[in-house]
Coordinates of C-alpha atoms in Angstrom, one line a residue:
Chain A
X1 CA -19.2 16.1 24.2
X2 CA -18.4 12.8 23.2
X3 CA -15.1 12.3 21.7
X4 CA -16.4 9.3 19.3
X5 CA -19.6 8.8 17.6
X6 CA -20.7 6.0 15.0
X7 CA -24.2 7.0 13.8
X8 CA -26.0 3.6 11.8
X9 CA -22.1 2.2 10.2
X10 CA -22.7 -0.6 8.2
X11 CA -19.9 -1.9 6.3
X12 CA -20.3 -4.9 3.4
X13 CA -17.3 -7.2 2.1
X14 CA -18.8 -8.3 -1.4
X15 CA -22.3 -10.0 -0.2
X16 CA -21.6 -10.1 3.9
X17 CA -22.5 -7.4 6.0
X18 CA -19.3 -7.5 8.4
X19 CA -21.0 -4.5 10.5
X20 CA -24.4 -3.5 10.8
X21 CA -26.2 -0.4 11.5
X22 CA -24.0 0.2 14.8
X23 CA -25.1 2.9 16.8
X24 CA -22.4 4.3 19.3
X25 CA -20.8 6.7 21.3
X26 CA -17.9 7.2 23.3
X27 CA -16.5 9.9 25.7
X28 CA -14.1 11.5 27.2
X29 CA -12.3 9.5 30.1
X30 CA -13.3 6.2 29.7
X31 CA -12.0 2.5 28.6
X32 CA -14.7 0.9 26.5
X33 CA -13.9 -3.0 26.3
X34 CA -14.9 -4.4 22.9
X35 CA -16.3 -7.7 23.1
X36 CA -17.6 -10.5 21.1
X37 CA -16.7 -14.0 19.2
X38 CA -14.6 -14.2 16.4
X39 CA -15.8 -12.8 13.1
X40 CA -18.1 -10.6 14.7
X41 CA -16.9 -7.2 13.5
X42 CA -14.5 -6.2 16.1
X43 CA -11.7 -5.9 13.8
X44 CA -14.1 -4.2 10.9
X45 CA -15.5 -1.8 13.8
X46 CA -11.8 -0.5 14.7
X47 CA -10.7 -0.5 11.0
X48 CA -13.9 2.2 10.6
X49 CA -12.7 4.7 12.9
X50 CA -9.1 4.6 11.7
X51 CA -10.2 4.6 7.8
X52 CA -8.6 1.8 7.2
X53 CA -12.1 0.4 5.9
X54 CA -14.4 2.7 4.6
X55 CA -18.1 2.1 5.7
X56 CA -20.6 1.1 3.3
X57 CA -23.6 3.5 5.2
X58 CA -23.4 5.6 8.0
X59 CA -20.9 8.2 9.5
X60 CA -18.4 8.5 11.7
X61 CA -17.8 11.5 13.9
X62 CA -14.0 12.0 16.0
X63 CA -14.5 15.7 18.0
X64 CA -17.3 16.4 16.3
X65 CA -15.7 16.5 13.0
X66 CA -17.3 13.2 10.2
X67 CA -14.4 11.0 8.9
X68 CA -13.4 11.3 5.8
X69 CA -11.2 12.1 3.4
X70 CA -9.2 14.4 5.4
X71 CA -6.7 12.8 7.2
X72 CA -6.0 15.1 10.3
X73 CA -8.3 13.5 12.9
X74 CA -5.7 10.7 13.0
X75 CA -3.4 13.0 14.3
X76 CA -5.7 12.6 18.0
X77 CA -5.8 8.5 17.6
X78 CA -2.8 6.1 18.8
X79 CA -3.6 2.5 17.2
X80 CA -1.8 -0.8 18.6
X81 CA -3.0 -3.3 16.0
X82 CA -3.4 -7.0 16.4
X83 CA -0.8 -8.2 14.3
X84 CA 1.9 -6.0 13.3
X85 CA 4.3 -5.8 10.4
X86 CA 7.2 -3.8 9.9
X87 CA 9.9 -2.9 7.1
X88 CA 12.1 -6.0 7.9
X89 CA 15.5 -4.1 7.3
X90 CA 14.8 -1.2 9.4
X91 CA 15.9 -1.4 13.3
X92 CA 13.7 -0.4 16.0
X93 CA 15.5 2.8 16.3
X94 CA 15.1 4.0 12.7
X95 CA 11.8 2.8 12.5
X96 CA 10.6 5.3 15.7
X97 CA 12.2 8.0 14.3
X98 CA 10.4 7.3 10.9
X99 CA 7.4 7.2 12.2
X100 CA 7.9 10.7 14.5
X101 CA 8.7 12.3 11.6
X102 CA 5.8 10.8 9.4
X103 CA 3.2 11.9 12.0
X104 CA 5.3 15.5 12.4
X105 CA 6.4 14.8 16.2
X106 CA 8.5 17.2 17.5
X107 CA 11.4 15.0 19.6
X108 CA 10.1 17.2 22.8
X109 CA 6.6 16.1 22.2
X110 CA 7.3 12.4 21.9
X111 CA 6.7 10.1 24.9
X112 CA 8.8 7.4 24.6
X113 CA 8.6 6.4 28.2
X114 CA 6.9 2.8 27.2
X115 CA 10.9 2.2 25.1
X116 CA 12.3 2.1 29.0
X117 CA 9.1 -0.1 30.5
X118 CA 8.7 -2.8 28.3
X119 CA 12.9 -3.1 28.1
X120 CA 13.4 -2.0 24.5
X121 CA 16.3 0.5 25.4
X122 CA 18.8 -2.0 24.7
X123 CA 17.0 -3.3 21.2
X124 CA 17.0 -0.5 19.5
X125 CA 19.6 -1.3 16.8
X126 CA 17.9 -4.7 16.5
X127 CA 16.1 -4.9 12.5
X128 CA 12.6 -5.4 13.0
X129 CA 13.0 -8.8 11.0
X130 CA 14.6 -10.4 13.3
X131 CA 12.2 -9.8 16.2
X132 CA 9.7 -12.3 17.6
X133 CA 6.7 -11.7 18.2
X134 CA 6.0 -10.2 21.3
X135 CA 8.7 -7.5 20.8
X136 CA 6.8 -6.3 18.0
X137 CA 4.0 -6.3 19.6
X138 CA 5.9 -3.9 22.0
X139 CA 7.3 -1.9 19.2
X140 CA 3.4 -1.8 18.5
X141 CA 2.2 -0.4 22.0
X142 CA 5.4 2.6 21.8
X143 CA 4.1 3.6 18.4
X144 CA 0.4 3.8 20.0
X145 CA 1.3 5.4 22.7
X146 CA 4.1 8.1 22.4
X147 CA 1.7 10.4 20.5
X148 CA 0.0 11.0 23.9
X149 CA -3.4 10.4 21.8
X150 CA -6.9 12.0 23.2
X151 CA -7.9 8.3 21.3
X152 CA -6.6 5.2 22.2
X153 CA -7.7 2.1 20.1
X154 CA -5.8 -1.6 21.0
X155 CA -6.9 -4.7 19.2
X156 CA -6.0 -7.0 21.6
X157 CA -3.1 -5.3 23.1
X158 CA -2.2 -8.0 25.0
X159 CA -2.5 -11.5 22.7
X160 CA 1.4 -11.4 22.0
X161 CA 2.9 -9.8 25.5
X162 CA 4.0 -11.7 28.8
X163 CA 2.0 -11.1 31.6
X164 CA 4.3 -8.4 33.0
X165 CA 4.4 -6.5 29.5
X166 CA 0.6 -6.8 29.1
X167 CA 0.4 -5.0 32.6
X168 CA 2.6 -2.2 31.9
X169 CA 1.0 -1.3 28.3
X170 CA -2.6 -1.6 30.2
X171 CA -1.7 0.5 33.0
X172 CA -0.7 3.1 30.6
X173 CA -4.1 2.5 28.6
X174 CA -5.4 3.7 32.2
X175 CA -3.2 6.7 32.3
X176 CA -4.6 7.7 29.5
X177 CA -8.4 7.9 30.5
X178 CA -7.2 9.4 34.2
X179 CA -6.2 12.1 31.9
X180 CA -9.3 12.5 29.9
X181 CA -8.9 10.2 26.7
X182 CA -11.0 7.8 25.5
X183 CA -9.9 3.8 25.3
X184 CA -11.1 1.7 23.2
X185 CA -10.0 -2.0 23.3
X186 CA -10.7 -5.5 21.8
X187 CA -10.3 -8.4 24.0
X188 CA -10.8 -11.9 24.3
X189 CA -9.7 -12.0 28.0
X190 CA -12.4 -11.4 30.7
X191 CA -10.4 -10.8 33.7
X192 CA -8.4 -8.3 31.8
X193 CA -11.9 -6.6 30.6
X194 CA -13.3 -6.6 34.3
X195 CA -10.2 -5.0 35.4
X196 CA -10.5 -2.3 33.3
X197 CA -13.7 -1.6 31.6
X198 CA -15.7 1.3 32.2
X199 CA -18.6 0.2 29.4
X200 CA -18.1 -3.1 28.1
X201 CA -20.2 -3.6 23.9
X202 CA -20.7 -6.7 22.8
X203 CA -20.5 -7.2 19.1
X204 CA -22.0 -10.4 17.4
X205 CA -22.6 -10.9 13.8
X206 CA -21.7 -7.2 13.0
X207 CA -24.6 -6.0 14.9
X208 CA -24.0 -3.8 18.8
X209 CA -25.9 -6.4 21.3
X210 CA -25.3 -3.8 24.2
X211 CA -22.9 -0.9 25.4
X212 CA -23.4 -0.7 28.5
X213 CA -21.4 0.0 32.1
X214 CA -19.7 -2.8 33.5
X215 CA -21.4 -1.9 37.1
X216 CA -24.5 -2.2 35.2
X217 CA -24.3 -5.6 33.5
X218 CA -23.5 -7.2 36.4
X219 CA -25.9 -5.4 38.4
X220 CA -28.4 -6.5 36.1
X221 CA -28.2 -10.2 36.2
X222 CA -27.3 -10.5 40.0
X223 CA -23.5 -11.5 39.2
X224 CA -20.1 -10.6 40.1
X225 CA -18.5 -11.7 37.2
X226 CA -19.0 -11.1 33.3
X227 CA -18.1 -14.5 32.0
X228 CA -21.4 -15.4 34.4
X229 CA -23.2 -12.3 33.5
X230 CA -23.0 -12.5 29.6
X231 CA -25.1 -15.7 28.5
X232 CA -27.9 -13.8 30.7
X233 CA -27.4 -10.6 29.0
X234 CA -27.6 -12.4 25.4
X235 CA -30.6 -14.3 26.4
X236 CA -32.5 -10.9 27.6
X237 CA -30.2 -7.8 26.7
X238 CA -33.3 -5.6 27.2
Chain B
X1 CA 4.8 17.7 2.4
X2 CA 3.9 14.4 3.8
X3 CA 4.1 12.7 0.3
X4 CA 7.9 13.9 0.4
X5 CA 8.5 11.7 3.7
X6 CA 6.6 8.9 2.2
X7 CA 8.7 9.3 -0.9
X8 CA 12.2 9.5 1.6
X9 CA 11.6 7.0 3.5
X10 CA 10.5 4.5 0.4
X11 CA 13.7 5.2 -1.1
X12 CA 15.5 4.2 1.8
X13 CA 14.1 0.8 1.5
X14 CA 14.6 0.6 -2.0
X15 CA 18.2 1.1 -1.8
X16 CA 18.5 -1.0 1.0
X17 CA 16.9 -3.8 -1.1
X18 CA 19.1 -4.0 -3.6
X19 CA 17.1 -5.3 -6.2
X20 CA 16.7 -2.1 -8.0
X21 CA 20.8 -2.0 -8.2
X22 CA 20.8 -5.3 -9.2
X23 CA 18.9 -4.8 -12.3
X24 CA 20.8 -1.8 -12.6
X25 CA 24.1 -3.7 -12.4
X26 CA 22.7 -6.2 -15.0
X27 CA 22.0 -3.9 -17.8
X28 CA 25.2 -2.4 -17.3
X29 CA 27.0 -5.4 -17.6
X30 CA 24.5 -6.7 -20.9
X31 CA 25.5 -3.2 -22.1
X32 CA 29.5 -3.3 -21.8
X33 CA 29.5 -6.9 -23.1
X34 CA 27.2 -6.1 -26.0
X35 CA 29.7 -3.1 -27.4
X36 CA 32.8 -5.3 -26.6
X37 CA 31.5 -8.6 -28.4
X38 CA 30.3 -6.8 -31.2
X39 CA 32.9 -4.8 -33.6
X40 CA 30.2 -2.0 -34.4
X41 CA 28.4 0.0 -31.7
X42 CA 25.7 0.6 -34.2
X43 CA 25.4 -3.3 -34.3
X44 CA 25.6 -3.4 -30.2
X45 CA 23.1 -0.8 -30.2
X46 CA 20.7 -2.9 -32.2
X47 CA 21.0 -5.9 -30.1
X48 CA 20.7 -3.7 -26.9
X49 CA 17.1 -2.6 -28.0
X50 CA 15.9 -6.4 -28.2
X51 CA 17.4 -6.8 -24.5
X52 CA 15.6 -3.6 -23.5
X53 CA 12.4 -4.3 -25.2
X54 CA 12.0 -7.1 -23.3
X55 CA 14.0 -7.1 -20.0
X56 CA 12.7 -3.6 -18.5
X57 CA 9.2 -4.1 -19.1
X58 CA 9.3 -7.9 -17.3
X59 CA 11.5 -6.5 -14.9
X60 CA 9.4 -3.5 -13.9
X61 CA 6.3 -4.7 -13.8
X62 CA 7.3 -8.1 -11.6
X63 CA 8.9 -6.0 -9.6
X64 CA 6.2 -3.4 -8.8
X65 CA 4.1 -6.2 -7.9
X66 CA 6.3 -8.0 -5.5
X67 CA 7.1 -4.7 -3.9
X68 CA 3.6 -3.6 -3.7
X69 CA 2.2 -6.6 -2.0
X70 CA 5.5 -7.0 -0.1
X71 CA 4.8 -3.3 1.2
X72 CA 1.3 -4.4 2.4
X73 CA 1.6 -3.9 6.2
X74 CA 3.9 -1.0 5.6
X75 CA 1.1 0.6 4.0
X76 CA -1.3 0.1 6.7
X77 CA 1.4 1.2 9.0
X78 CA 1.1 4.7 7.1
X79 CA -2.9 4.6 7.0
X80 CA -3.6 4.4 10.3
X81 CA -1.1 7.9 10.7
X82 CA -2.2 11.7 9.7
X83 CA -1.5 10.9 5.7
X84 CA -3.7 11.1 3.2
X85 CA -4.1 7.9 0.9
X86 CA -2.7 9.9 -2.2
X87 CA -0.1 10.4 -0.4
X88 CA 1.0 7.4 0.5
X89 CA 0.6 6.0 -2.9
X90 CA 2.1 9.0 -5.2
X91 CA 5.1 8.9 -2.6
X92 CA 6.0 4.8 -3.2
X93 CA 5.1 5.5 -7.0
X94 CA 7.4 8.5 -7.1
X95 CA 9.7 6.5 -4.9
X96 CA 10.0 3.3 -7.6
X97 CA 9.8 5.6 -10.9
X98 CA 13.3 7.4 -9.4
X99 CA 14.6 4.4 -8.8
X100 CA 14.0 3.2 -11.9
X101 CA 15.1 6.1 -13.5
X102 CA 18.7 6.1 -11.6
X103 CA 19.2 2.3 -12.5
X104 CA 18.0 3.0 -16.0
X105 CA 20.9 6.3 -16.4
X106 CA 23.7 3.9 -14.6
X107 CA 22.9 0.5 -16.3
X108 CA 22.2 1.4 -20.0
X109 CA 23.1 5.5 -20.2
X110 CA 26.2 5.5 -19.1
X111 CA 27.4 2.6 -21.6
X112 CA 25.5 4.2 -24.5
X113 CA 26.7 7.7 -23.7
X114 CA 30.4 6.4 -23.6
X115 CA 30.3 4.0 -26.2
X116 CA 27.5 5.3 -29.4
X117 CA 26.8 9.4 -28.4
X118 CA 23.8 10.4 -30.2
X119 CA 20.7 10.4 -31.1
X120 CA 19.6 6.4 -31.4
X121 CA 20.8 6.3 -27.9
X122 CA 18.8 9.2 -26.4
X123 CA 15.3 7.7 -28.4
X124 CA 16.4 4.3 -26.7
X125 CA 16.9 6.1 -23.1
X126 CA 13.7 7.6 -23.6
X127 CA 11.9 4.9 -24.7
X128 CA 13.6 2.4 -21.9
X129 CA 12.9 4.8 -19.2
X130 CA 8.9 5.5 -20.5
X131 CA 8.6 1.2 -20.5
X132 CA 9.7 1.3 -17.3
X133 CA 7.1 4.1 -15.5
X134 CA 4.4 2.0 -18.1
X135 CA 5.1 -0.9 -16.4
X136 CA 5.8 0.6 -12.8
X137 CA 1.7 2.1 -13.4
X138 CA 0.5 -1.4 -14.6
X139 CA 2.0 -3.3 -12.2
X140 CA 0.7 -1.2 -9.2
X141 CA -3.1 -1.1 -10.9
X142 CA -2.9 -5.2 -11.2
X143 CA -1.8 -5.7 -7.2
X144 CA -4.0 -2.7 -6.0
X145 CA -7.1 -4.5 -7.9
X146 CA -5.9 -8.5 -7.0
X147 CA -6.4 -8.9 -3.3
X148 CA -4.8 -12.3 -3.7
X149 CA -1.0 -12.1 -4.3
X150 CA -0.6 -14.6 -7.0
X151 CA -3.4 -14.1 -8.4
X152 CA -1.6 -10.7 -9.1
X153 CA 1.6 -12.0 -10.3
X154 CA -0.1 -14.0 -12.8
X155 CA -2.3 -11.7 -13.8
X156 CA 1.0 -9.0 -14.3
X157 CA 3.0 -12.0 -16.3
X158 CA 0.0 -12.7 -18.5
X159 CA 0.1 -8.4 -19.4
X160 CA 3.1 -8.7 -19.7
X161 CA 2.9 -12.4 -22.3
X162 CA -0.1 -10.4 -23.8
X163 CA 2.3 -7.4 -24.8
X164 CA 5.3 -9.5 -25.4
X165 CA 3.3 -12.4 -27.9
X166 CA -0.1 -12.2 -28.0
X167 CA -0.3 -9.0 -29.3
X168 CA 2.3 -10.1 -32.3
X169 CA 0.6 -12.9 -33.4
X170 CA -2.9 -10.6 -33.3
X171 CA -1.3 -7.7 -35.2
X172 CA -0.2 -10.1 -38.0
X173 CA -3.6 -12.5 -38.2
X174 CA -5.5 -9.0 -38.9
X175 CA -2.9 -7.7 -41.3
X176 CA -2.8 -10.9 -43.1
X177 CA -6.9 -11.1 -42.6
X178 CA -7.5 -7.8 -44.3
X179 CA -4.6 -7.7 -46.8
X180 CA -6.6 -7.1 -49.7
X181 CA -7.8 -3.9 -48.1
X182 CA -6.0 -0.8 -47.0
X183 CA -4.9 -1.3 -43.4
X184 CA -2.8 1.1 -42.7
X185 CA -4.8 3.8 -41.3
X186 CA -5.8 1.0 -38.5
X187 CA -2.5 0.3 -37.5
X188 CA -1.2 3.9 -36.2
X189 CA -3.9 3.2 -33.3
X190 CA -3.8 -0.6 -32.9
X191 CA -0.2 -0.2 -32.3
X192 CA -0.9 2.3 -29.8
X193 CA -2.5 -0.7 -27.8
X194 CA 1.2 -1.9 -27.3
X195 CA 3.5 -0.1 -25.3
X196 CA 6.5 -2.2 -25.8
X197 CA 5.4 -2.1 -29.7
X198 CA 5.5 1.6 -29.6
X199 CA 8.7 1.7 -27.8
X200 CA 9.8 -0.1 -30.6
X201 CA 8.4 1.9 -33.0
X202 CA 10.1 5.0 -31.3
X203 CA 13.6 3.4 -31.6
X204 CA 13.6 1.8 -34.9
X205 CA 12.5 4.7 -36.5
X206 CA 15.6 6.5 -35.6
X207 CA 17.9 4.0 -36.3
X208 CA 15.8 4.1 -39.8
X209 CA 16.6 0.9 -40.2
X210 CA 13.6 -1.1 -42.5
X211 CA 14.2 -4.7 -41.5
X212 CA 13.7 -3.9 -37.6
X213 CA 11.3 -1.5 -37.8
X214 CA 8.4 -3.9 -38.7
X215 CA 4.9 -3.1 -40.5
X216 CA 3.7 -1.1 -37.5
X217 CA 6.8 1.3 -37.9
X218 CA 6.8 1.5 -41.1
X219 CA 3.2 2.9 -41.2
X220 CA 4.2 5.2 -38.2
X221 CA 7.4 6.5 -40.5
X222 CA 5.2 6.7 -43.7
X223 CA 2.3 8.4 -42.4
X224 CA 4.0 11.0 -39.6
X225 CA 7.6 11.4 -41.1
X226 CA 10.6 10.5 -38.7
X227 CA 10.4 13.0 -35.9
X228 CA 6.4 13.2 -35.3
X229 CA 6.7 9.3 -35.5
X230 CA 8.9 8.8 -32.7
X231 CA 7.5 12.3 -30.9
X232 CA 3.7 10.3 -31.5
X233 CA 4.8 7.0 -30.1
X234 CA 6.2 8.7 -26.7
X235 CA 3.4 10.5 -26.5
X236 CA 1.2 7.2 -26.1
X237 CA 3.7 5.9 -24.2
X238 CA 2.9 8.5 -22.3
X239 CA -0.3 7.7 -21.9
X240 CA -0.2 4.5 -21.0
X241 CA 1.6 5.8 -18.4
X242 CA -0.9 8.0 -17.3
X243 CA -4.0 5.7 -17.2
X244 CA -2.9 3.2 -14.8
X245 CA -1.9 5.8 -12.3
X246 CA -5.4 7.4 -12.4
X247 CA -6.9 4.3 -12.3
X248 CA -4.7 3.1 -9.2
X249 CA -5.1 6.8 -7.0
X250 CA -8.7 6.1 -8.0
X251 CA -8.7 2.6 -6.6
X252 CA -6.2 3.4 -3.6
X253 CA -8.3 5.8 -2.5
X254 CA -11.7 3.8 -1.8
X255 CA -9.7 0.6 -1.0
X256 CA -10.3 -1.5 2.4
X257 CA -6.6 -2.1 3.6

């Protein structure tokens, strides 16, 4: 069954559609790369599924249960956003335990084996306010991760890390599909989506050009890499 | 359940943010200087209902702005978790009416309890503590509705100039338009338009004092008698209370975060 359906999600900001009509689905055990240029709806797309944004048409379907009001199918998604923001006077170690106890973790339950990986042990009396960047966005990828989601959804995961971070946190995205979840991420980096992706879809003006395997696209247009194989693909996505 | 967590850990901020004690520590001080200065505690008591008429309104509304925009990311934080959106709102609106409350009890109970006991000082409690959750409700309808932040503020210090002068200078241009006619049937609900007036209202008509109590008072004392006066200007307080927060669950609910 697939773990992730959108069936025709169109959402509107005042007069501009930024998502139209998308028709998708996602399963079990994969790492679906979301692709496109800025503006096109990646964000919008990701806010959908975690209700941040509610669509203007369509629905959304997580196990087979429609999104909506109920907030319990979060309780299968972890969500690394793009940016993040945290209560500046909390440290890192208050701040996890916050957010264990908002979600209804047990301490048993909790994998917090990304704190040890990405070198956060020794932080975690630091306040969040006075952290740069990229530790944040490690703070980020713990609070995505320890849930041990059956959903994993990065928006660009790796925009803030160093290279040896950004490998860690996607080596655990792949952990999770080797045991069954589905991954969705947003990225800007090819080399980092070939790597990876199962199924790459490629968003542009809000509308789903293609979803479709990676072995495919490149099959397709005779090439062995997807920064060569896209302008074909746009030209004749058919 | 989870609104309880959202409501802990909101507190926890708040305390550690010190604004709230602050203002707290402010009135305290206003209050102890105000019954020292002045020889009668009636007189202190007086003065301490201009101060409270228009310090805790200002001071709860700016301050549920700041704190709600301020608490953006926070917020987003919780909506991506298993909460509901009611939740997350009803816990940071129970969070700031407490806290109000507490610094409300510490900064202007505590010196009116030790220094004037009685009833004038319980109607100006009440009254204090109602303007407080009116403006808490206001202020979280204006920054939930304003995308932009100071677009927000602006709008909450215009309410807040609307309540505090506009709605004076209105009150008296129809009295003094229609004075040839009787009013005062009009006034018992156009001063219901004015929280701050109707905390006034409450107040003065205790203290049955004519020269404070103002046209709109008067009416209120003539019409309802002393008790059902103040009792009937609480209970639009409480109103006023109410309407915002519907209003804002209503808005929270179906808004793109």
């Amino acid at each position: 069954m697939d773990s992730i359906t959108f069936s025709g999600v169109g959402k509107r900001y005042r007069k501009l559609w930024a998502l139209r009509d998308v028709d998708a689905a996602f399963r079990p055990g994969e790492v679906v790369m979301v692709i496109g240029p800025n503006g096109s709806g990646k964000t919008t797309f990701i806010k959908c599924l975690l209700g941040l944004v509610r669509p203007t048409s369509g629905a959304i379907h997580v196990n087979g249960e429609r999104i909506g009001a109920d907030p319990a199918y979060r309780h299968h998604i972890g969500y690394m956003p793009q940016i993040s923001q945290f209560p500046p006077a909390l440290t890192i170690g208050q701040l996890l335990d916050m957010m264990r106890d908002v979600r209804g973790l047990s301490p048993e339950r909790t994998d917090d084996g990304l704190v040890e990986d990405l070198g956060l042990s020794a932080q975690l009396g630091k306040r969040l306010g006075t952290l740069s960047g990229g530790t944040m966005q490690k703070v980020s990828a713990v609070l995505a991760f320890r849930s041990a989601p059956g959903i994993l959804v990065m928006d660009e995961p790796t925009a803030g890390l160093d290279p040896l971070s950004a490998r860690t946190v996607l080596g655990r995205a792949a952990a999770v599909r080797e045991r069954g979840g589905t991954v969705l991420i947003t990225s800007h980096l090819m080399e980092e989506v070939e790597t990876l992706a199962d199924r790459v879809a490629y968003l542009q003006d809000g509308t789903l050009r293609f979803l479709l395997p990676l072995r495919e696209i490149l099959a397709r247009t005779g090439t062995d890499r997807l920064s060569a194989a896209l302008p074909l693909m746009l030209a004749d996505p058919r | 359940m989870t609104m309880g967590k959202v409501l802990y850990y909101t507190l926890v901020d708040l305390a550690r943010n010190r604004s709230v004690l602050a203002f707290a520590a402010l009135l305290f001080v206003v209050a102890e200087g105000l019954f020292l200065v002045e020889g009668e505690a009636v007189k202190a008591v007086l003065s301490l209902v201009q101060v409270v008429l228009a310090l805790v309104p200002l001071v709860a509304l700016v301050f549920t702005v700041v704190y709600t925009y301020g608490a953006q990311e926070f917020t987003q934080l919780l909506a991506v978790q298993p909460i509901g959106r009611s939740a997350i709102l009803g816990g940071r609106m129970l969070a700031l009416g407490l806290s109000f409350l507490v610094a409300l009890l510490f900064g202007l109970g505590l010196p009116l309890t030790v220094h004037a006991p009685g009833a004038t000082s319980l109607v100006l409690l009440v009254a204090a503590v109602l303007l407080a959750w009116v403006f808490l409700a206001l202020g979280t309808l204006i920054a939930l509705v304003n995308r932009d932040r100071a677009r927000g503020v602006g709008t909450a210090l215009a309410a807040w100039a609307g309540a505090v002068l506009v709605y004076d200078a209105l009150l008296m241009t129809l009295l003094f338009a229609f004075s040839d006619r009787p009013v005062e049937p009009f006034v018992l609900p156009v001063a219901a338009l004015n929280p701050i007036d109707l905390a006034r209202i409450a107040v003065t008509i205790q203290v049955d004092l004519a020269a404070m109590m103002g046209y709109s008072g008067a009416v209120y004392k003539k019409f309802l008698g002393s008790g059902p006066g103040i009792a009937t200007a609480l209970a639009f307080m409480l109103l006023w209370v109410a309407w915002p927060t519907v209003l804002s669950f209503r808005v929270f609910r179906s808004k793109d975060l």
